Amino acid sequence: MAAADVRDMLDLPAEGQPRPHKKQKVVEKRPEGITRELYALLGERAPPIAINENKYKGRPKWMNKLRVRPWSMTPFTNNARSDGLVLNHWQRKHESARPPVPAPAPAPSESQMEVDQPKQEEKEDVPKLPEQEYAFAKYNVKPRLPRRYTDDEYNRHLQSDDWSREETDYLVGLVTEYDIRWVLIADRYDYQPRMDTQPDANALVPAKHHRTMEQMKARYYYIAATMLSLEHPPSEMSEAEFDLHEKMLKFDPDRERDRKELAALQLNRTADEVREEAMLLEELKRITSNEQNFITERRELYSRLEVPISVGNTTMYQSSAGLSQLLQTLLQADKSKKRRSILGDGAIPSPAGQTPTTAGGLGRAETPVSQGANKKGAIASKETNQMVRTLTPAEEAKYGVQHHERVSAGVQFRSDRAQRLTQAKSNVQTQKLANALSELEIPVRLFMPTERVCKDFEKLIQSVNMLLDARKVSEKVESEIRVLEAAKMERERKLREAAGITGPSADPEHPHVKKETEDGDAGVLGHSTAPQNTQGAGAQQGDGNHKRSASVLSGASDKSNKRQRR
Amino acid sequence: MNPSNPPQAAEYGGDEVSAIVLDPGYSTTRAGFAGEDAPKSLIPTYYGKYNADGQEKLVFGDDVFVTPRPGLSIHNPIGKDGIVEDWDMAERVWEHSFTSRLTGTKAGNPFQNGLNDVSPDELPTEMEVESEEKPLSDSPLLMTEPGWNPAKAREKTIEIAMEKWDTPAFYLARSGVLAAFASGKASALVIDIGASNLSVTPIHDGMILKRGVQHSPLGGEYISSQIRAIFKANTPQPITITPHYLISSKSAVEAGQPAQAKYKTFPADKAPDASYRALLEERTLSEFKECVVQVWPGPTRLSAPSATGVSNEDMARTTPGRPFEFPDGYNQVFGVDRFRAVESLFDAKAAIPDPDSSFPPPTPAQTIPELVKASLAGVDVDLRPHLLANVVVTGGSSLLYGFTDRLNHELMQMFPGPRVRVTAPGNTSERRFGSWIGGSILASLGTFHQMWISKKEYEEHGPNIVEKRCK
């Protein structure tokens, strides 16, 4: 009979059965870690909490099939010990290199007996191997100490008024015991001088000498250095030995003591002092960084000084549009530089961008020196200085503080301004100015364009300009004179030709006439001041022997000439 | 890594030799096998003594708390300063600590264990020898001691271990050093607050600096005495602590209302000694310390005005109180008082005066900040900043709520210059058993096995060897 028939008879749905069955099968996938029986008890419903915990994976399954490798409680000795103490630890039994198994007379516990059984079997077929070194014995290290002195050596080299032989022995013993760890040695140092002369302990005990760590160190280093040099004279020492010897000999207990006193002071600062110190440190950091900035700035300036000045270029910046364009490019450069410094590359700042940043951000700490170099810094420092205190005029002069009625925007260089003065409208004039300056041995670009120098330079340029003007006028006048003279000569010649007789009589008067004509000419222009004029002309001639002053003075006389003409 | 392979011994430097670590304290004695992370055996150091059938009987371990036997009196072999006073009983208590859980009793002679029928004439004669079996004959023993343990006590300890217990190897380590090891530090300033003592131990390179060791009696018991003083002056009514064994039933009452409980009464000849009651009261008090007592978190002292101008005490008043129910059902919410109980650990002036207390009022030099200062003054100046950067807090009483925060503030105020760093394990058992854990680490290190004092060495040099070896 088929199952379908039964179902039919019992009025069960034909397909109803397999479906839940199938479902169950899916659910049946039992999570790992739960036994099948337990899972079956749970039924269909999944438990509200996860039963299978994340347990340690353990060994992989295939390993379960391997033979269990036995471990045994094995006695061992430690080579670092001198007494041959035997301790027991668990160790894997190696088939090849098994440590020897002495019978340690173990307690007759049951587990021990089980273990003992195979052990005894194996003992027979594995031959005894030589005992292997205890793995940790190698860590038993001691520092290398100099040889202990002998009596003779002590008496000859190591005598000291402060240290008795007994105390020295005690110290060296302690150093050996505590492996030259001075903190511990100083902590445990407790030397009681032996009372050989006073047998009863209650007798007056001399006040116990308290030794400081420095005293101990000094004594020990002295001993060690002496022993070292006894062993090898300094000439034969290896480099390391010599270094050590030097170091030990140069130990200065007083200095060490002072250092420790300072350290103690440093440690016992009050909260206020700590705060103040932190502040000062901060300040110092800022100052040094400013200094650094300043140095790079100055270097930049110097590098700019070396660049040949492009004369024609500045004209494009003289209009407001040109200036704003310049500012734009500067800002651009500044921005890109900032971005670069964020990226960690702030070592070489671009020449253009540096100045505005410093002037804006770090104005307060600007050192006085920087004022000479950059004007913006001067302004900023002036502002803060006013804030802090008012300076006397002497101090203002000293620090280069200036007051401006109107501060133009942007950065200006004093040297640029001075430079501009040397540019005249015409190239010829500029050339002349340059000639004059070079004649005075003044460089075209000022070396140290301080305020005062600039002012003087300005004055100088002004007067040079004036002189040049005067000279121009005088040249003009001279040429006119020459033309007029030529005309006069012509006229006279014509007159003579016309007269035809008075030739020789006129000749001796010629120089006089020439002089006269000069004067007369001047007289034509200004009759009343004629005598003065001759004086000036005389002076001109008298000083003519020195070229430079002559030209300058001739300018001056020309000037007076000009004044007279007006 | 293949899990079936053991880690190479060189990797963690361990080599376990089934050593036993015994860390005896004033309140509890800890014992366990080296290499484990907590002591297996933790018993009270208190023991009970009573007379039954004309014989003096002793009770050890947790059993002392259980039955109020007639005439049961409680004693402690260790003195208030942490040094053993009663050596015979200390030996018994310590022996109980490891025989009860660790070494067990050896399987006796099968003829004697009562399971076998043996005719009297068959009894072997070497039985007598076997009964003299000593309890520690296969385990090296590492014991701890406080940093101020006198040389006499150290020699006595090794004598007991070697002669009475027959241990093959012995070592005596300072508990401060071990607590530092438990925090993984070889140099540290260990502040250990136990039941009877508060100690500050500077440690350099795994050795204590003797001149810097400081201790004062402001430990857990002192705090209990302060709490008792608070209870006496309690406002709705003075609180008396009735331990559980005196209560037969209780009913719930409102906070601050008198307790409604039926008490057990013992006739005078059946009643246990007063010391038994004191011990059990102490248990209730330690529960109180765990649940209620709190250290004022700082940064300034409780008596000082805070930054806002309100005094810290008023600030403390505004914080919500903590309720506590006593065994007799009396319950109350504790406000500012819960801060005052421990304030005197930091500020001697804040101590609550109590004429009945066995503790004299603390001097300023006994408070934690002063102890730390004195301790640092005793060590080399070059070491001080390093020690302050490695402050290790250990001991059960340091688990008081907010203790480490306050300690941190106090130290930072006292030493504003150097960096102060307080290390306190958050785990309760690591704090309580700090020195045991350090001992467990030490005794399971392969490199340590050269340090043991072996039986042979002891026999050669006598007990004096402990001074030479356990420096």
CSV table of C-alpha atoms in Angstrom, one decimal, chain A residues 96 147 194 241 255 293 317 424 441 444 446 559 562:
chain,number,residue,atom,x,y,z
A,96,SER,CA,65.6,11.7,20.4
A,147,ARG,CA,90.4,43.3,40.1
A,194,ARG,CA,84.8,48.4,64.2
A,241,GLU,CA,89.6,51.4,28.5
A,255,ARG,CA,80.0,69.3,40.6
A,293,ASN,CA,62.4,84.1,10.6
A,317,TYR,CA,54.2,99.7,-10.4
A,424,ALA,CA,65.1,111.8,-13.2
A,441,GLU,CA,81.7,107.9,-4.3
A,444,VAL,CA,73.6,104.2,-6.4
A,446,LEU,CA,72.5,102.7,-0.5
A,559,LYS,CA,73.5,129.2,-8.8
A,562,LYS,CA,71.1,132.3,-11.8
